[in-house]
Tab-separated table of C-alpha atoms and ligand atoms in Angstrom:
chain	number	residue	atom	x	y	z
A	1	UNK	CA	0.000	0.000	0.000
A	2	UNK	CA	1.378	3.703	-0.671
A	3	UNK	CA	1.624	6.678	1.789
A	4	UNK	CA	-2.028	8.458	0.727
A	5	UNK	CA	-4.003	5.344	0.453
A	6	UNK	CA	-2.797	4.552	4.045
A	7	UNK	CA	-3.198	8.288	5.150
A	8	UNK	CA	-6.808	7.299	3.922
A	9	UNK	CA	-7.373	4.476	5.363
A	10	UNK	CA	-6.903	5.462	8.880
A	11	UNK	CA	-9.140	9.032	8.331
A	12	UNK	CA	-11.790	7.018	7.028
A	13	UNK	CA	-11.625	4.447	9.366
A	14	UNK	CA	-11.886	6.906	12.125
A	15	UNK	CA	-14.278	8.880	10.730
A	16	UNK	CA	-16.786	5.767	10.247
A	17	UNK	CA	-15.639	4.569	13.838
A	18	UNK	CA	-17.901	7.986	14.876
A	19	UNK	CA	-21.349	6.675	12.917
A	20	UNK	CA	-20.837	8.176	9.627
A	21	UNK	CA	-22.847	5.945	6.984
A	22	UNK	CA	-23.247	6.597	3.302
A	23	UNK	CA	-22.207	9.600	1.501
A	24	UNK	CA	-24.249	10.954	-1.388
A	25	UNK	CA	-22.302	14.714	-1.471
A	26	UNK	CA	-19.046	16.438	-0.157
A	27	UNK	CA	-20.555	19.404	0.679
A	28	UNK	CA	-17.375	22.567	1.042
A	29	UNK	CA	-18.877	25.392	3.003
A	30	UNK	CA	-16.701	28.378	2.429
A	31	UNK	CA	-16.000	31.812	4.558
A	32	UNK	CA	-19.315	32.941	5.808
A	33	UNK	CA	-21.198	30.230	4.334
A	34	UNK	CA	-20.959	27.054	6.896
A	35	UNK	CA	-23.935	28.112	8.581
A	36	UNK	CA	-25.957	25.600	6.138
A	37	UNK	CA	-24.271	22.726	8.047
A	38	UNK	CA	-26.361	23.726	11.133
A	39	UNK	CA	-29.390	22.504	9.279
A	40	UNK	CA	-28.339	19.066	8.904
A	41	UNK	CA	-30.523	16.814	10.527
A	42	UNK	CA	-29.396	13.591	13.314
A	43	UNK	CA	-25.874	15.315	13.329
A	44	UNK	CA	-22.444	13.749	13.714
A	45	UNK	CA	-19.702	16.580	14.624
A	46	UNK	CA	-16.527	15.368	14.588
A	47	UNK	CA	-13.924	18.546	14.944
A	48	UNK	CA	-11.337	18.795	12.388
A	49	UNK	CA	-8.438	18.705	15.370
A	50	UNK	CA	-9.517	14.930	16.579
A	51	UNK	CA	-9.334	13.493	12.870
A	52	UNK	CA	-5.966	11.501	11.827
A	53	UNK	CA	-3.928	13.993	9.139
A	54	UNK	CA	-6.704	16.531	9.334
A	55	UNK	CA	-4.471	20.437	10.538
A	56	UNK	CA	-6.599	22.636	12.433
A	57	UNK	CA	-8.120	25.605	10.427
A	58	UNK	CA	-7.245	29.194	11.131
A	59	UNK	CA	-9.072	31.899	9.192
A	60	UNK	CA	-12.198	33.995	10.742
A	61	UNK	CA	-15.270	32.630	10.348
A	62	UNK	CA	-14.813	29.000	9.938
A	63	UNK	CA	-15.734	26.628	12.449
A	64	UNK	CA	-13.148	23.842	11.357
A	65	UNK	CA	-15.290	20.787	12.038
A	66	UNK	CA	-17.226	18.097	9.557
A	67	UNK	CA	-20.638	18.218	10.131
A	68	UNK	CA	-22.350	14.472	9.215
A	69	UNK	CA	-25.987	13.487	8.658
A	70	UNK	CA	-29.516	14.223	6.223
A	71	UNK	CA	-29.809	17.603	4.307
A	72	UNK	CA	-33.077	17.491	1.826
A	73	UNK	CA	-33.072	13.620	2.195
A	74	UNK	CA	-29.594	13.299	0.997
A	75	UNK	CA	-26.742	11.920	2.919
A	76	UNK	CA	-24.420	14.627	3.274
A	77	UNK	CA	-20.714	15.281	4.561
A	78	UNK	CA	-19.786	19.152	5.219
A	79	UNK	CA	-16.736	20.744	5.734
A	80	UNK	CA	-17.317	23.598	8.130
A	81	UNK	CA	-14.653	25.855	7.005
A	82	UNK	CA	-11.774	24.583	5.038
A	83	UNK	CA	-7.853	24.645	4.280
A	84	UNK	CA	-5.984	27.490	2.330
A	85	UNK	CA	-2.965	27.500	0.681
A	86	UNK	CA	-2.345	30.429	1.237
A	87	UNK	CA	-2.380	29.690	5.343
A	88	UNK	CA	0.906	27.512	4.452
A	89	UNK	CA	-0.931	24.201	4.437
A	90	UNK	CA	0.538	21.872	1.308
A	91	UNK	CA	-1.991	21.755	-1.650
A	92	UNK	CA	-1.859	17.711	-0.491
A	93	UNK	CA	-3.406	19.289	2.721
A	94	UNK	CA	-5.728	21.655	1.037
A	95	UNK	CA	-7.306	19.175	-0.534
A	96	UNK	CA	-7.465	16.005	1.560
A	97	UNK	CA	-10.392	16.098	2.752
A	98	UNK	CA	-11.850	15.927	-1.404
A	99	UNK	CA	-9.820	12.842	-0.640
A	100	UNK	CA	-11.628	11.683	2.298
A	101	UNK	CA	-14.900	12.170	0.935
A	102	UNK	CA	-14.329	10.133	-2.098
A	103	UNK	CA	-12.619	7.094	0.199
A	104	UNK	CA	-15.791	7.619	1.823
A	105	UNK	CA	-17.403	6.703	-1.620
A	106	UNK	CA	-19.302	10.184	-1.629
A	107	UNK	CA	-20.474	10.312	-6.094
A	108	UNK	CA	-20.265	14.172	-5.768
A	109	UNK	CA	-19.166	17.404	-3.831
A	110	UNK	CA	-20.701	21.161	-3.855
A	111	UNK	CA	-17.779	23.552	-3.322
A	112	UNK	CA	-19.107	27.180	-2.593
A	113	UNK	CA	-16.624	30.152	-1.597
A	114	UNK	CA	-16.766	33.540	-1.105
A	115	UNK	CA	-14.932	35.391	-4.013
A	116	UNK	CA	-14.209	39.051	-5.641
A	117	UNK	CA	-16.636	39.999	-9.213
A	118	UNK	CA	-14.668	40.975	-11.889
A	119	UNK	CA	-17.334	40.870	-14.154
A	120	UNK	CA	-18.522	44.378	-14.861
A	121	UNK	CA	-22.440	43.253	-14.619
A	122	UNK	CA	-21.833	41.118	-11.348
A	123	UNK	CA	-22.696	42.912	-7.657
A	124	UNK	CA	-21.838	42.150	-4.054
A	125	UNK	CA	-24.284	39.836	-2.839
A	126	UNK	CA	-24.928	37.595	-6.164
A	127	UNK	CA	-24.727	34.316	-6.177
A	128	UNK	CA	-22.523	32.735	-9.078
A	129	UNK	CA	-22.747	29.556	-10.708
A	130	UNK	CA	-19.351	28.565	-11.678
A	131	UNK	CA	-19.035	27.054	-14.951
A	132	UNK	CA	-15.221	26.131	-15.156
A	133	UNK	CA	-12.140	27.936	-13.254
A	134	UNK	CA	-8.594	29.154	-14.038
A	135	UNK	CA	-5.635	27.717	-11.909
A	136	UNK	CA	-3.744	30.615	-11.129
A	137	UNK	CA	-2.218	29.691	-8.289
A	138	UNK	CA	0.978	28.735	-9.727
A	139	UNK	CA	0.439	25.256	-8.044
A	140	UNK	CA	-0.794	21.977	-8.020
A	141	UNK	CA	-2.309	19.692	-5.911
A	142	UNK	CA	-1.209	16.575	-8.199
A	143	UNK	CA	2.058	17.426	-8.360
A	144	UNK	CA	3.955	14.034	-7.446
A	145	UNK	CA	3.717	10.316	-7.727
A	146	UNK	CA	0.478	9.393	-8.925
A	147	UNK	CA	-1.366	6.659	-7.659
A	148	UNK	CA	-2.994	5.014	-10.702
A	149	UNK	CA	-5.712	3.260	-8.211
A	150	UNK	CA	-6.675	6.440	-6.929
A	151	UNK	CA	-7.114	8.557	-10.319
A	152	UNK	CA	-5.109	8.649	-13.487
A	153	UNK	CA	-1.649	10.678	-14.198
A	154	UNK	CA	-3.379	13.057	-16.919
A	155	UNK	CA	-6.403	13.922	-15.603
A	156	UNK	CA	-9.440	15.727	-17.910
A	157	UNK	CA	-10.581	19.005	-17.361
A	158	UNK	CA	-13.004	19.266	-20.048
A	159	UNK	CA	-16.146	19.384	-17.860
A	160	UNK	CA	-14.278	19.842	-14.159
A	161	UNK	CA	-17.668	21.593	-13.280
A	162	UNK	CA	-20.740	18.702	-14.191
A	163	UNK	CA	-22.974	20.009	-16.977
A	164	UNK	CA	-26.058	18.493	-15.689
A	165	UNK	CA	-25.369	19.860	-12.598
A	166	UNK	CA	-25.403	23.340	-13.609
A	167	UNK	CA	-28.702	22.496	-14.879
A	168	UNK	CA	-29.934	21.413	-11.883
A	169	UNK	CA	-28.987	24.536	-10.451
A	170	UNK	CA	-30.350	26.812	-12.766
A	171	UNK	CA	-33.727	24.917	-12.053
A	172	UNK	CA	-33.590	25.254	-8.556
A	173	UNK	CA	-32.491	28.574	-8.862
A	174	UNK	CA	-35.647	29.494	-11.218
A	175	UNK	CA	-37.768	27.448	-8.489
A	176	UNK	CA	-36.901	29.510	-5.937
A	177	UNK	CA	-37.040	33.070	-7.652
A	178	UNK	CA	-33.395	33.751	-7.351
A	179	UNK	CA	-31.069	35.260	-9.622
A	180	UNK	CA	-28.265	32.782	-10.483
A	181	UNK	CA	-25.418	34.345	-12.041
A	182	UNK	CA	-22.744	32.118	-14.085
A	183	UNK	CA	-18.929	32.547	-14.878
A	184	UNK	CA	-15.219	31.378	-14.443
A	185	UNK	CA	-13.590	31.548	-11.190
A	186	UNK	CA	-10.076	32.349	-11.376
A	187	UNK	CA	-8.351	30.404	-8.438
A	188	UNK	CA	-5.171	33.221	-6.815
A	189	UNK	CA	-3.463	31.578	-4.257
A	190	UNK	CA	-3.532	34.601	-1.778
A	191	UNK	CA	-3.137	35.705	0.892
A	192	UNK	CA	-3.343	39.696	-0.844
A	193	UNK	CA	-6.170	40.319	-2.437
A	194	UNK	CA	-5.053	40.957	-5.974
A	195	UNK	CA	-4.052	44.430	-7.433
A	196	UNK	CA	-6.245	46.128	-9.929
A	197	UNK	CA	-3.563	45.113	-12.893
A	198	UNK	CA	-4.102	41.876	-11.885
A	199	UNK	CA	-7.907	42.645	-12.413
A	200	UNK	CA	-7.706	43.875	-15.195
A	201	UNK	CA	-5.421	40.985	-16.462
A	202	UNK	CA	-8.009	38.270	-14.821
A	203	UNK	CA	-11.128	39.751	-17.189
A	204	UNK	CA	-8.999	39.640	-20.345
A	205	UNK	CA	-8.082	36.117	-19.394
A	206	UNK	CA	-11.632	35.300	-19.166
A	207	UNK	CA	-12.298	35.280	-15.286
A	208	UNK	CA	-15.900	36.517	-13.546
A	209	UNK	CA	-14.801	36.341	-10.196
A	210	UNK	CA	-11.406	35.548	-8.157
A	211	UNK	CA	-10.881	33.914	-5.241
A	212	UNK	CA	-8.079	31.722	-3.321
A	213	UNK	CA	-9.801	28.633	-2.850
A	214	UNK	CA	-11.889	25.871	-4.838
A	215	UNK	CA	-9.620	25.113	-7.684
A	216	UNK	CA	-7.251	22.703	-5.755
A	217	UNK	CA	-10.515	21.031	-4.368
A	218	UNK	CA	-11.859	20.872	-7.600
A	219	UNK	CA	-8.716	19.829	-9.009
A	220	UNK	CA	-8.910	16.468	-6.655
A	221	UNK	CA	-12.332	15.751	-7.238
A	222	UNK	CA	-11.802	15.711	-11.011
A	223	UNK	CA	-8.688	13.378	-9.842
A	224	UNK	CA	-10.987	11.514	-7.616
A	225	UNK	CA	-14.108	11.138	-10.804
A	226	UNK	CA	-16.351	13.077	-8.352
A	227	UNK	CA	-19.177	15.014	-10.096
A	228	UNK	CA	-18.820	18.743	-8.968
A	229	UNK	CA	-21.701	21.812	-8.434
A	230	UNK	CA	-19.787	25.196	-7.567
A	231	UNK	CA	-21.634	27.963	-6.261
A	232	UNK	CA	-19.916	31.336	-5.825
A	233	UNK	CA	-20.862	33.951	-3.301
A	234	UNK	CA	-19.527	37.394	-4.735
A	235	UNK	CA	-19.048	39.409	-1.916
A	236	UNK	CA	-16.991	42.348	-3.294
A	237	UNK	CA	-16.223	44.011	-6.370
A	238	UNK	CA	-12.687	42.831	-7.103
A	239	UNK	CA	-9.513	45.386	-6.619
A	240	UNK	CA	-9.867	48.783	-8.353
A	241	UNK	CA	-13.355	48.291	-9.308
A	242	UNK	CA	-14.475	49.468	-5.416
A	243	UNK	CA	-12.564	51.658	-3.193
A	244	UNK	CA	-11.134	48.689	-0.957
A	245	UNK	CA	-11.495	45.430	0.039
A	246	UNK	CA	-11.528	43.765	3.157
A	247	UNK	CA	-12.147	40.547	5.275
A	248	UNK	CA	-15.252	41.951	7.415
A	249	UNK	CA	-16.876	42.961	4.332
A	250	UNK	CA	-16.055	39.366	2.984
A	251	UNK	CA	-17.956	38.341	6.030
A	252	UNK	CA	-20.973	41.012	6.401
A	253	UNK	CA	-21.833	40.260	2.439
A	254	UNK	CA	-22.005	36.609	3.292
A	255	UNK	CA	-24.236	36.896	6.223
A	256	UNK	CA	-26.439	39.320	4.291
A	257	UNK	CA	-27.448	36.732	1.190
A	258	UNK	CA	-26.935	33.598	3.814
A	259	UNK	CA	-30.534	32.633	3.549
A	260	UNK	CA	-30.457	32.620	-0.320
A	261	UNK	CA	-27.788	30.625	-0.814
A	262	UNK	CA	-28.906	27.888	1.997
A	263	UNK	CA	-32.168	27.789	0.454
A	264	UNK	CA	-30.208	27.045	-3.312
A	265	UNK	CA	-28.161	24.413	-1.951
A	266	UNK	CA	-31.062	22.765	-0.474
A	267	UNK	CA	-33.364	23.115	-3.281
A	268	UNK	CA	-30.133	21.718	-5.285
A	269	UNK	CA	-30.105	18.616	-2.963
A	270	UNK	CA	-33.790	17.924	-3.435
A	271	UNK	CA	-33.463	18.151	-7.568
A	272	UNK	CA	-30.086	16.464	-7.285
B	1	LIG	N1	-10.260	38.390	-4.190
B	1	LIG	C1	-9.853	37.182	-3.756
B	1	LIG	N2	-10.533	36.457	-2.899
B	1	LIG	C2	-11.698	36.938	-2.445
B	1	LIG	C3	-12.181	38.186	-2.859
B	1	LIG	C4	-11.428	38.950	-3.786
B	1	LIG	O1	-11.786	40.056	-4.196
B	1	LIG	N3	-13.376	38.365	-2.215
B	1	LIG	C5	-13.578	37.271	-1.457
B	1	LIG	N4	-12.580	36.395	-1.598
């Protein structure tokens, strides 16, 4: 057996030791957003500093525990806050627990974040489909031995973000009279916020919205054959298209379109 299938093997095995079941979805509640997991029904908790090869998470407003148990009648697994790169975590660290969830034989994950519009049409406090991403974080989280059993060496990006899935959302969205917006995430690695050339170099690459998470995660689950729904929570205009950004606004736009984006992950989970 190699190093990460054993790394796995114990997580797991701990992790099922405290009553988790079946998986249906990964669910990756970003900054601001992990309130959702409070809705899951017949809870497990199981804090992110007991599990084997989990690190403890750092940033403001993430709880740093998996939350276990029924969200609209699907078995779910959420990550209440997650790991940056950018805190000096390895992008093997970021995005081990996309790892866990597929040991855990979860078929999908919805990855949500809270990112910077750079599209000109996009305002704080829409919610964005994300239709594909841009790895600019000058890294990669499959850098290394591969280990063919796990996923292959050349992995396919065509469709990292699952068509149907979008579709799905875009009903649900419809359903529940909310405005879905839809775009490319362009994945920084942080911690700065970016600089207005940057910007400005992001929208002529293509980018809606920036951000320093998701892509690694994403990355993994493509590795891992997951199916993947990412929802965007745009919190700010990005750099030099607003005055100045900041973390508590990060935060206060989250809290302020919370209850639309819990009710279009659950509405997402029933159609899913
Ligand atoms: N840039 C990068 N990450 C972010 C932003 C931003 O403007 N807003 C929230 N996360």
């Amino acid at each position: 057996m190699t190093q990460l299938s054993e790394m796995l093997q114990e997580t797991t095995q701990f992790i099922l030791e405290k009553g988790v079941k079946e998986i249906d979805f990964g669910l990756i509640l970003g900054s601001g957003l992990g309130e959702l997991a409070e809705e899951i029904e017949e809870a497990i908790v199981i804090p992110y500093d007991q599990i084997p090869f989990f690190p403890t998470s750092t940033v403001v407003g993430h709880a740093g525990q998996l939350v276990y148990g029924t969200l609209s009648g699907k078995k779910v697994l959420a990550m209440q806050g997650r790991f940056h790169f950018y805190e000096g975590h390895s992008m093997q660290t970021v995005t081990y627990p996309v790892r866990v969830m597929a040991a855990l034989k979860a078929h999908s994950v919805i990855v949500t974040n809270a990112s910077g519009g750079v599209n000109e049409s996009f305002v704080p406090g829409d919610l964005m489909l994300i239709t594909d991403h841009i790895n600019f974080t000058g890294q990669n989280p499959l850098i290394g031995p591969n280990e063919d059993e796990i996923g292959p060496r050349f992995p396919d990006m065509s469709e990292a973000y699952t068509l149907t899935y979008r579709e799905v959302a875009k009903e649900a969205a419809s359903q529940l009279d909310l405005t879905l917006k839809e775009g490319v995430y362009m994945g920084y690695s942080g911690p700065t916020y970016e600089t207005p050339a940057e910007i400005r170099m992001s929208r002529t690459m293509g980018a809606d919205a920036v951000g320093m998470s998701t892509v690694p995660e994403v990355i993994v689950a493509a590795h891992s054959g997951l199916k993947v729904l990412g929802i965007s929570c745009i919190t700010n205009l990005a750099a030099g298209m607003q005055a100045n950004l900041n973390h508590e606004e990060v935060v206060e736009t989250t809290q302020r379109v919370k209850q639309s984006f819990k009710a279009l992950i659950k509405e997402v989970l029933v159609l899913l």
